[in-house]
Every structure is written in structure tokens, then in C-alpha cells.
PDB file of C-alpha atoms in Angstrom:
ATOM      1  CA  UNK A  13      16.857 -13.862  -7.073  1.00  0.00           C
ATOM      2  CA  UNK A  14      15.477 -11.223  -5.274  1.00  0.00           C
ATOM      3  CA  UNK A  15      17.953  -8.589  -2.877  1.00  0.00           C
ATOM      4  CA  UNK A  16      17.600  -8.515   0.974  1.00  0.00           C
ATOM      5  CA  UNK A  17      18.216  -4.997   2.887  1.00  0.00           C
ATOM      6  CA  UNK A  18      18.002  -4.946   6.706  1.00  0.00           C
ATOM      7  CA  UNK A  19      16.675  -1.708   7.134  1.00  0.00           C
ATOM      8  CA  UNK A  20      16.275   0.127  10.379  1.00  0.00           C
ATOM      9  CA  UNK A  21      12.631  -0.156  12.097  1.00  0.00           C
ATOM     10  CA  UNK A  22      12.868   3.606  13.259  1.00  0.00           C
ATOM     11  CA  UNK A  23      15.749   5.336  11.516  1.00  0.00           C
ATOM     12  CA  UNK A  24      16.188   3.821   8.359  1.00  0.00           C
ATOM     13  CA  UNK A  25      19.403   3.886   6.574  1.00  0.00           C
ATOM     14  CA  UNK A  26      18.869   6.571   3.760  1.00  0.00           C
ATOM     15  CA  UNK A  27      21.918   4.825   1.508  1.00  0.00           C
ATOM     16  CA  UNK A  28      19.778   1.811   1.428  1.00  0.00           C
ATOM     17  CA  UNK A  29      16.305   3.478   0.911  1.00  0.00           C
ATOM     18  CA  UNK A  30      18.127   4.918  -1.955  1.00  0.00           C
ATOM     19  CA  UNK A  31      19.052   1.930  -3.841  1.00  0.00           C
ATOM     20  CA  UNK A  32      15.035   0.092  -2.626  1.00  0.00           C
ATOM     21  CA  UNK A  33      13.685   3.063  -4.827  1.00  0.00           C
ATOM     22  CA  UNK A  34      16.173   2.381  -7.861  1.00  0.00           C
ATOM     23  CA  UNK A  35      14.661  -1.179  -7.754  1.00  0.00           C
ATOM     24  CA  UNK A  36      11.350   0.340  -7.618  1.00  0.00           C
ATOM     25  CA  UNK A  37      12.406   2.976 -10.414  1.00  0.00           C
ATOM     26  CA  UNK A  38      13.116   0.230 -12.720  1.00  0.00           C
ATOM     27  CA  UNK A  39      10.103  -1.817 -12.538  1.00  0.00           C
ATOM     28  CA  UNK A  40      10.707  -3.908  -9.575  1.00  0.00           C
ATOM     29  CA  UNK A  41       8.652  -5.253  -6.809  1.00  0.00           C
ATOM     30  CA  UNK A  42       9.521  -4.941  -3.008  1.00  0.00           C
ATOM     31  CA  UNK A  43       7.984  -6.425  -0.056  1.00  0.00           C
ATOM     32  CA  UNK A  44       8.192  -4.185   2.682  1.00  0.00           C
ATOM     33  CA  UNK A  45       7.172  -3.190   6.461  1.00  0.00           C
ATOM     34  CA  UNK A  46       4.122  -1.413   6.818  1.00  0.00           C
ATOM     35  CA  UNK A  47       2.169  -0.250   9.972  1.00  0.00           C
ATOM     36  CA  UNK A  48       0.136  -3.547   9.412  1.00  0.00           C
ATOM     37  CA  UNK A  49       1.247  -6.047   7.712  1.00  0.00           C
ATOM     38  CA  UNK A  50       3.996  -6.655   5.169  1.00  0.00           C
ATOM     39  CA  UNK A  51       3.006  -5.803   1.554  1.00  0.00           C
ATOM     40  CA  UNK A  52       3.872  -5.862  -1.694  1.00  0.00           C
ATOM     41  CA  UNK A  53       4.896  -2.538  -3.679  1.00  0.00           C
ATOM     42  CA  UNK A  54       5.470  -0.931  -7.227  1.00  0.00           C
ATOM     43  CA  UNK A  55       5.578   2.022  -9.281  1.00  0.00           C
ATOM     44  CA  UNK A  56       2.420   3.295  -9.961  1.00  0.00           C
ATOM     45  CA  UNK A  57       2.507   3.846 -13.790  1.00  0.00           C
ATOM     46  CA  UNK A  58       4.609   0.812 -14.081  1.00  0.00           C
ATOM     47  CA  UNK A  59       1.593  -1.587 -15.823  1.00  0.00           C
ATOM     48  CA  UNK A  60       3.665  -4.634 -15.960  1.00  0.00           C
ATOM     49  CA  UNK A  61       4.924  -4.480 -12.312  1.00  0.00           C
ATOM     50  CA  UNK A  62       0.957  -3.995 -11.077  1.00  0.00           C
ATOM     51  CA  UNK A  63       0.107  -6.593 -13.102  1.00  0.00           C
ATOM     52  CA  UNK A  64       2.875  -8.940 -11.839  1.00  0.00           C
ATOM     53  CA  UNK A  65       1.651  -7.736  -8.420  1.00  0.00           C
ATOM     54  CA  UNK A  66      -1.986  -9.326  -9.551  1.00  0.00           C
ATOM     55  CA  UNK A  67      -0.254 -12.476 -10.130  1.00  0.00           C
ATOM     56  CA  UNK A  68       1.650 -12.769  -7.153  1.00  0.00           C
ATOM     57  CA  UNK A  69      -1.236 -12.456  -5.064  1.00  0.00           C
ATOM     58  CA  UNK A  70      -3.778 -14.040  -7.317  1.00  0.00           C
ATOM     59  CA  UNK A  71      -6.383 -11.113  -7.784  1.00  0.00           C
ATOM     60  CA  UNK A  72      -8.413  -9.814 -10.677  1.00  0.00           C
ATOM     61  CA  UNK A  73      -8.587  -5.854 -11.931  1.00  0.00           C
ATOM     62  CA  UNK A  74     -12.044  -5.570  -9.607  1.00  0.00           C
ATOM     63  CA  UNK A  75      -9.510  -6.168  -6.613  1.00  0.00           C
ATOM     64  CA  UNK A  76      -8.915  -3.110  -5.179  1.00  0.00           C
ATOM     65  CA  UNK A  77      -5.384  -2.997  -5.260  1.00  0.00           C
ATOM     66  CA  UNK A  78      -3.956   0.404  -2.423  1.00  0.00           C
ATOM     67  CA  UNK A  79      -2.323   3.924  -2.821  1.00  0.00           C
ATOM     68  CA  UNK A  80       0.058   4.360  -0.464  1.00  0.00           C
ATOM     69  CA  UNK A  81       0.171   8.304  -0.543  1.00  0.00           C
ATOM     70  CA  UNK A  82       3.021  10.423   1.732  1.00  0.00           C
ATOM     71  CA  UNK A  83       0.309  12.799   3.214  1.00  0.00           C
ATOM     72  CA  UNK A  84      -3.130  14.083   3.034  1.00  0.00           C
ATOM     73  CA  UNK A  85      -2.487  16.456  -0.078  1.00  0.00           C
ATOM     74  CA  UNK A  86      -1.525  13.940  -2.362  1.00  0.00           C
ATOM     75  CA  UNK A  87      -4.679  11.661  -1.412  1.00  0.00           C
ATOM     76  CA  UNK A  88      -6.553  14.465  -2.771  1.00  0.00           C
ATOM     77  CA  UNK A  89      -4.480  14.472  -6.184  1.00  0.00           C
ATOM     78  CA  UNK A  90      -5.464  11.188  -6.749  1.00  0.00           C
ATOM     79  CA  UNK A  91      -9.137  11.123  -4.846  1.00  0.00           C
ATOM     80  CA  UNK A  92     -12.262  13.193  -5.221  1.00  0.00           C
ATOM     81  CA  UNK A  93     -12.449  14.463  -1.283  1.00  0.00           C
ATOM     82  CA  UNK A  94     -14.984  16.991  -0.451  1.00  0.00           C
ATOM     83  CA  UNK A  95     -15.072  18.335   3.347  1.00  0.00           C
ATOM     84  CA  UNK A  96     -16.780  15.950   5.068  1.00  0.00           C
ATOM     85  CA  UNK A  97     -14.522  13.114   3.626  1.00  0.00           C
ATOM     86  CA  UNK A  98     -11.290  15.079   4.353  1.00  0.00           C
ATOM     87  CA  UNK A  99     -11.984  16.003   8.252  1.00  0.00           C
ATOM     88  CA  UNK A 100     -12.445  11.435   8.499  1.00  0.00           C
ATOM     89  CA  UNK A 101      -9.339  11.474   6.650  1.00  0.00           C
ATOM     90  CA  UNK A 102      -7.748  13.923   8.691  1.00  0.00           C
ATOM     91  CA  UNK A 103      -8.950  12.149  12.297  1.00  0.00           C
ATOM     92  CA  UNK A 104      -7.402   8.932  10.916  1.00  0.00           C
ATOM     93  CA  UNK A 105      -4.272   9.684   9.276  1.00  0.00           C
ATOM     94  CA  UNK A 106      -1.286   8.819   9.472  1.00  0.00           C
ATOM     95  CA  UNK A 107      -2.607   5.534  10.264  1.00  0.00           C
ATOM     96  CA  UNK A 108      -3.590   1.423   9.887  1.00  0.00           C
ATOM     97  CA  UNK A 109      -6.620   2.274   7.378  1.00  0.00           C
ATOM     98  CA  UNK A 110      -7.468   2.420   3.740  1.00  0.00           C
ATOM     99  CA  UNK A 111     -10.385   4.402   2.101  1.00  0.00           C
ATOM    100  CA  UNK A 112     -12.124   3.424  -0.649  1.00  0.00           C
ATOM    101  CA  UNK A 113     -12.735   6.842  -2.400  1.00  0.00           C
ATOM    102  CA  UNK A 114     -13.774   7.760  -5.970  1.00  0.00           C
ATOM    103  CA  UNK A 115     -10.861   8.287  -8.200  1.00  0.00           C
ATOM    104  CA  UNK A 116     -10.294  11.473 -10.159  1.00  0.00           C
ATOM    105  CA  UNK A 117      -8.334  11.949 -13.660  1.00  0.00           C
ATOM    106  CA  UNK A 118      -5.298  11.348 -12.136  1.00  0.00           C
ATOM    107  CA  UNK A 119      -5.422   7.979 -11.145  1.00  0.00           C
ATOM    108  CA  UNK A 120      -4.293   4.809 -14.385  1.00  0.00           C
ATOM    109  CA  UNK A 121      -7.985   3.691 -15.223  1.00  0.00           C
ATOM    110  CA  UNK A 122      -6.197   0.428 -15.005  1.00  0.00           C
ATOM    111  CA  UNK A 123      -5.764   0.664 -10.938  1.00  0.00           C
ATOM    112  CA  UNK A 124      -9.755   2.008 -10.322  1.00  0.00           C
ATOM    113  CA  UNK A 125     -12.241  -0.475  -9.920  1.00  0.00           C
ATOM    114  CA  UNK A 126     -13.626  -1.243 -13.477  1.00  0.00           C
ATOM    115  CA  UNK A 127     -17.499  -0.818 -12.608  1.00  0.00           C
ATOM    116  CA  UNK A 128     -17.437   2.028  -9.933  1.00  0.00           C
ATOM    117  CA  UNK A 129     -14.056   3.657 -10.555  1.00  0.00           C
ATOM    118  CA  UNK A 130     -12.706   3.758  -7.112  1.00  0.00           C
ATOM    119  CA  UNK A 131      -9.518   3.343  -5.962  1.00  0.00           C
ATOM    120  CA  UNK A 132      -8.288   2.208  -2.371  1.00  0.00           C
ATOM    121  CA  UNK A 133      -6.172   5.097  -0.692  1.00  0.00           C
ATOM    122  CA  UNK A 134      -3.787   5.274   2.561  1.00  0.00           C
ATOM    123  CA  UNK A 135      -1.095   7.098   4.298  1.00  0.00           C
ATOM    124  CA  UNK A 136       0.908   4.615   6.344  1.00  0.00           C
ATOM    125  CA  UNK A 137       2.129   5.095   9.947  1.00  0.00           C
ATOM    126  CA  UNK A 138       5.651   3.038   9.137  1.00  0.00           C
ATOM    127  CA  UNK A 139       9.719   4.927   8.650  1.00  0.00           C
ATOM    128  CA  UNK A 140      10.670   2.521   6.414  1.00  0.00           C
ATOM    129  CA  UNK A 141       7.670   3.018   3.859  1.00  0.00           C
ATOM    130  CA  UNK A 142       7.445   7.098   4.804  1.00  0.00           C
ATOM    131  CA  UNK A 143      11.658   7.383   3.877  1.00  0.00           C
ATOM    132  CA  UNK A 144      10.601   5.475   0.351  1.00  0.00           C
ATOM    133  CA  UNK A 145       7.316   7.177  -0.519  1.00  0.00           C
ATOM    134  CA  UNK A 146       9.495  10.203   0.304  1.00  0.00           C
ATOM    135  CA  UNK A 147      12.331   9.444  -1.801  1.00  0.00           C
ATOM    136  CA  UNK A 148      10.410   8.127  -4.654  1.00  0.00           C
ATOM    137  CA  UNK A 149       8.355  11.366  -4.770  1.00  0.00           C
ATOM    138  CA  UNK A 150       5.093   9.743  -6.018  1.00  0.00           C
ATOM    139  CA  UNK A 151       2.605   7.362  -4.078  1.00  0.00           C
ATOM    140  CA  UNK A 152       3.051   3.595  -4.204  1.00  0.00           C
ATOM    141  CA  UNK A 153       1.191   0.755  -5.864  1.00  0.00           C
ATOM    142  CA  UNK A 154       0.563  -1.954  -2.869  1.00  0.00           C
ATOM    143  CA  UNK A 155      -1.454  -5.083  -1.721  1.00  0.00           C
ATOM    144  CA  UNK A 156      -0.969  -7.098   1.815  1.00  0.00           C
ATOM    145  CA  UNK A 157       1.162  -9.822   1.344  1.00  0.00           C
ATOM    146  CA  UNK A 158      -1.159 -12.792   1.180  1.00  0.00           C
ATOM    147  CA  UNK A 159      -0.477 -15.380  -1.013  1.00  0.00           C
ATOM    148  CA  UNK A 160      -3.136 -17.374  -2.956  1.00  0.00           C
ATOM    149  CA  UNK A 161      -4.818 -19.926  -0.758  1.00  0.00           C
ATOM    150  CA  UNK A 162      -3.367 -18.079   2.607  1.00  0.00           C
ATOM    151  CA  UNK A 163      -5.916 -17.140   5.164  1.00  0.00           C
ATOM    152  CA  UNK A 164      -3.089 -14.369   6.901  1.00  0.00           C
ATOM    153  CA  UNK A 165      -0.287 -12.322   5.745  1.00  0.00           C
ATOM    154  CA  UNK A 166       3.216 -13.109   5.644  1.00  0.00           C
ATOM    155  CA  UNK A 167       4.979 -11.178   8.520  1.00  0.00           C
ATOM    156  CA  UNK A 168       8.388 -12.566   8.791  1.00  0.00           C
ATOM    157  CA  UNK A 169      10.837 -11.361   5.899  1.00  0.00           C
ATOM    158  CA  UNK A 170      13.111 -14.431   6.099  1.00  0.00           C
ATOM    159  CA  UNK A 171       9.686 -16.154   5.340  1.00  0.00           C
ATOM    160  CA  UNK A 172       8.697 -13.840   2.258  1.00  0.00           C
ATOM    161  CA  UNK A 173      12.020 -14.274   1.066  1.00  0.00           C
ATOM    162  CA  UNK A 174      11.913 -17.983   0.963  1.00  0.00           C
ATOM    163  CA  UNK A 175       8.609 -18.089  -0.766  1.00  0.00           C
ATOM    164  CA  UNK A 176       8.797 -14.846  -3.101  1.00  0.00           C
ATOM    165  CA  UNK A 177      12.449 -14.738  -3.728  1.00  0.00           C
ATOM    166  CA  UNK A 178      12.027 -15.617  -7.598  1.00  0.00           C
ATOM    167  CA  UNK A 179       9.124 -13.958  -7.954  1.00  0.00           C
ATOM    168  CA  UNK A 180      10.567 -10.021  -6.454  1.00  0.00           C
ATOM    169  CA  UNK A 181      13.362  -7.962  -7.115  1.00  0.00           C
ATOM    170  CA  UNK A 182      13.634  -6.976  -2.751  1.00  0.00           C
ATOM    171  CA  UNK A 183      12.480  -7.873   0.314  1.00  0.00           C
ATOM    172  CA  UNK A 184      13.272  -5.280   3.080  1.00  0.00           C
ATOM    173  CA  UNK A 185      14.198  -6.474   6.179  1.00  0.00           C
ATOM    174  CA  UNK A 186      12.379  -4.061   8.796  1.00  0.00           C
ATOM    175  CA  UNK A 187      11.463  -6.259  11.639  1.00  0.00           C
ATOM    176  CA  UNK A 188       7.955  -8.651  12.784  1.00  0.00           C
ATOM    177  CA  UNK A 189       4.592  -6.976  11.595  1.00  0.00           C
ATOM    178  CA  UNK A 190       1.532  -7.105  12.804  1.00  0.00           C
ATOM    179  CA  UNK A 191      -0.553 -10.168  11.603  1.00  0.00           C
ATOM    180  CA  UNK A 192      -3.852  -7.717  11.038  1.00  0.00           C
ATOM    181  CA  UNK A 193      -4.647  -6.106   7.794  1.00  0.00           C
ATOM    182  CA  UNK A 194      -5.824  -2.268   7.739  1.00  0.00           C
ATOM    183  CA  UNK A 195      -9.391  -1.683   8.655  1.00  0.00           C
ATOM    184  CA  UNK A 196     -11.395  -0.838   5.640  1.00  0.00           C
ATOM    185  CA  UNK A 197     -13.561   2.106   4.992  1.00  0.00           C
ATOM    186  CA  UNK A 198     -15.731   2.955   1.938  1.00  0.00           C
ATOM    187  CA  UNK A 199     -15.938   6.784   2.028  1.00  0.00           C
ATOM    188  CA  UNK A 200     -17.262   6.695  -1.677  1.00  0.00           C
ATOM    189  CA  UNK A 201     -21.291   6.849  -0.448  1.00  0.00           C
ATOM    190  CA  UNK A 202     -23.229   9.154   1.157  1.00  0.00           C
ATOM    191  CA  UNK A 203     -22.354   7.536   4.308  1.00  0.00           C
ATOM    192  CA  UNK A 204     -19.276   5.602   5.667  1.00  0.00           C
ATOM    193  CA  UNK A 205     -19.364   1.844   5.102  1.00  0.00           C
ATOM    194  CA  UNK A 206     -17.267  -1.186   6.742  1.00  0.00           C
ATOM    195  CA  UNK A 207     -15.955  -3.630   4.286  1.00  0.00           C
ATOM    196  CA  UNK A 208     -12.773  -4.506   6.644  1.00  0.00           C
ATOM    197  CA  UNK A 209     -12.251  -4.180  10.463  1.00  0.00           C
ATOM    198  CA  UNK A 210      -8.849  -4.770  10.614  1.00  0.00           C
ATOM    199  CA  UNK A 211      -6.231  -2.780  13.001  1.00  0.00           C
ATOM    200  CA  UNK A 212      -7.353   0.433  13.057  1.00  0.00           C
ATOM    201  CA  UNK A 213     -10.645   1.690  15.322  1.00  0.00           C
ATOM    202  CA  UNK A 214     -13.268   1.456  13.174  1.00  0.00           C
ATOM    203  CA  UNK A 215     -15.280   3.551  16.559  1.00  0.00           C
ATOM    204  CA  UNK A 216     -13.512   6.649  14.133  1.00  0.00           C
ATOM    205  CA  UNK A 217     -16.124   6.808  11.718  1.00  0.00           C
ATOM    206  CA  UNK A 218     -19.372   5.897  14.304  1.00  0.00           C
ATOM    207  CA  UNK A 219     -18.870   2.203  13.501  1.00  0.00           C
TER     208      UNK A 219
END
């Protein structure tokens, strides 16, 4: 049975961030607030956890699961960035995007794409997910919350907890979502490319 914490929208409770990354810590899964939809979260060298992840939301290793990094900086740990890449990252982060970048050393080869080792990256605009990426100290494996055979994401927690409870260690209680996803952009080519417009302007990056 998964744990429920009512955390704070805007000044989240630190005591029960605290215990959410123990959870984490110890291979569990949370569902949490982000600046788009709910999603679903784990360590990121936790292989069972990602792969329980996969399950849940009924996607193969060529589904780009997301990076949820605390700041530029550690994007480029994880991402091969040169400058043009990092002044588009710059004009759109913090913010409701992901970037589908080429992966360095750094990143499991599990969590790249198989064929064209890339990996999806993002910094989210959210407290809640900030105070955890903060106290965790490493970036966050996630995916929206969209269950197999769903066309939208789950946005009410009471909801996720009545359909994930079994399958989760936590859902965090931060408040309604949006219903859209992040707007997708492939920075990985010589030139931007939209896979996803989803809440963020896409008129960024010329599109």
C-alpha cells in the first residue's frame, strides 16, 4: 500500500520531503506534482525501480523515459551540450519542456535510447519536485503519469492513489496539475525538431 503526503504547493514541508526521498533512496516509486502533469519518479541507478516504472506505464527501453535535473549544470553532466544547444536551454529553463539531447558517459546505457543513445532531459518549474531533486542530490528518473490505454494524464492524487496504490511506494499530495504534457524538443540534430507541443511555447526555438 502505497504512503500519501500532503505536501505544500509553494512551501513544501522539508520534514516530509525528507522522508519522500528515503522512499526514493530505497528503491521506491513516487508520483508527484510537476509543472505539467503528475509523473512518476525513481532513483536513477536504481534498475529495478526504472524498470517497474516501464511496467507501470507500459513502455519499452526505446521509450524515452526523462531526467529531471536541479539546474542547467547538471543537464550538462549527463548531456553532450555545445553553445548553441545551451543558450535554447538557457531561454527555456526552468520550465514545461524536455530536450532530447545526446547522452554522454554518464548517463546508465540502460536509460538512452538503444539505437541513437539519447536521453530526454528537463529542469522542472515545480517546489515540490525542486525541494526533492534538491534533497536527493542527484537528478530523477521520470515519465508522465499515463497509464496504458489512457489518452491523458492522471492529475488528481486521490485518483493516482486509487489506481496506483499497490503498484507505488508514495503519492504526494501537491494540488490539481495541468492536464498538458511538456512540449518536446529534439536538440540532438543539426537543427531543432518538434516531436511534442505540449505546455511550453514551442515559438522558443522558431517553431
Amino acid at each position: 500500500m502505497s504512503q500519501f503526503f500532503q505536501i505544500h504547493p509553494d512551501n513544501p514541508q522539508l520534514r516530509l520531503i525528507k522522508q519522500a526521498v528515503q522512499i526514493i533512496q530505497s528503491g521506491g516509486i513516487v508520483a508527484l506534482p510537476t509543472d505539467c502533469c503528475y509523473a512518476l519518479v525513481c532513483q536513477l541507478d536504481n534498475k529495478d525501480a526504472v524498470d517497474r516504472v516501464r511496467r507501470i506505464r507500459g513502455v519499452d527501453d526505446k521509450h524515452h523515459l526523462t531526467m529531471l535535473c536541479r539546474d542547467l549544470s547538471e543537464i550538462s553532466l549527463y548531456a553532450k551540450v555545445d553553445n548553441r544547444q545551451f543558450r535554447l536551454l538557457k531561454s527555456a529553463t526552468p520550465g514545461a519542456y524536455t530536450f532530447i539531447l545526446e547522452a554522454t558517459k554518464e548517463v546508465p546505457r540502460r536509460l538512452s535510447h538503444p539505437a541513437r543513445k539519447t536521453i530526454g532531459l528537463r529542469v522542472p518549474q515545480h517546489s515540490i519536485v525542486s525541494a526533492v531533486l534538491e534533497e536527493l542530490g542527484q537528478p530523477l528518473i521520470g515519465t508522465t503519469l499515463i497509464l496504458p490505454g489512457a489518452e491523458q494524464a492522471l492529475t488528481d492524487p486521490e485518483e493516482v492513489r486509487d489506481q496506483l496504490e499497490k503498484q507505488i511506494e508514495l503519492v504526494i499530495d501537491g494540488g490539481a496539475c495541468s492536464l498538458e504534457p511538456t512540449t518536446v524538443i529534439d536538440l540532438s540534430g543539426d537543427e531543432p525538431e518538434l516531436i511534442r507541443q505540449g505546455r511550453g511555447d514551442a515559438g522558443l526555438f522558431g517553431f
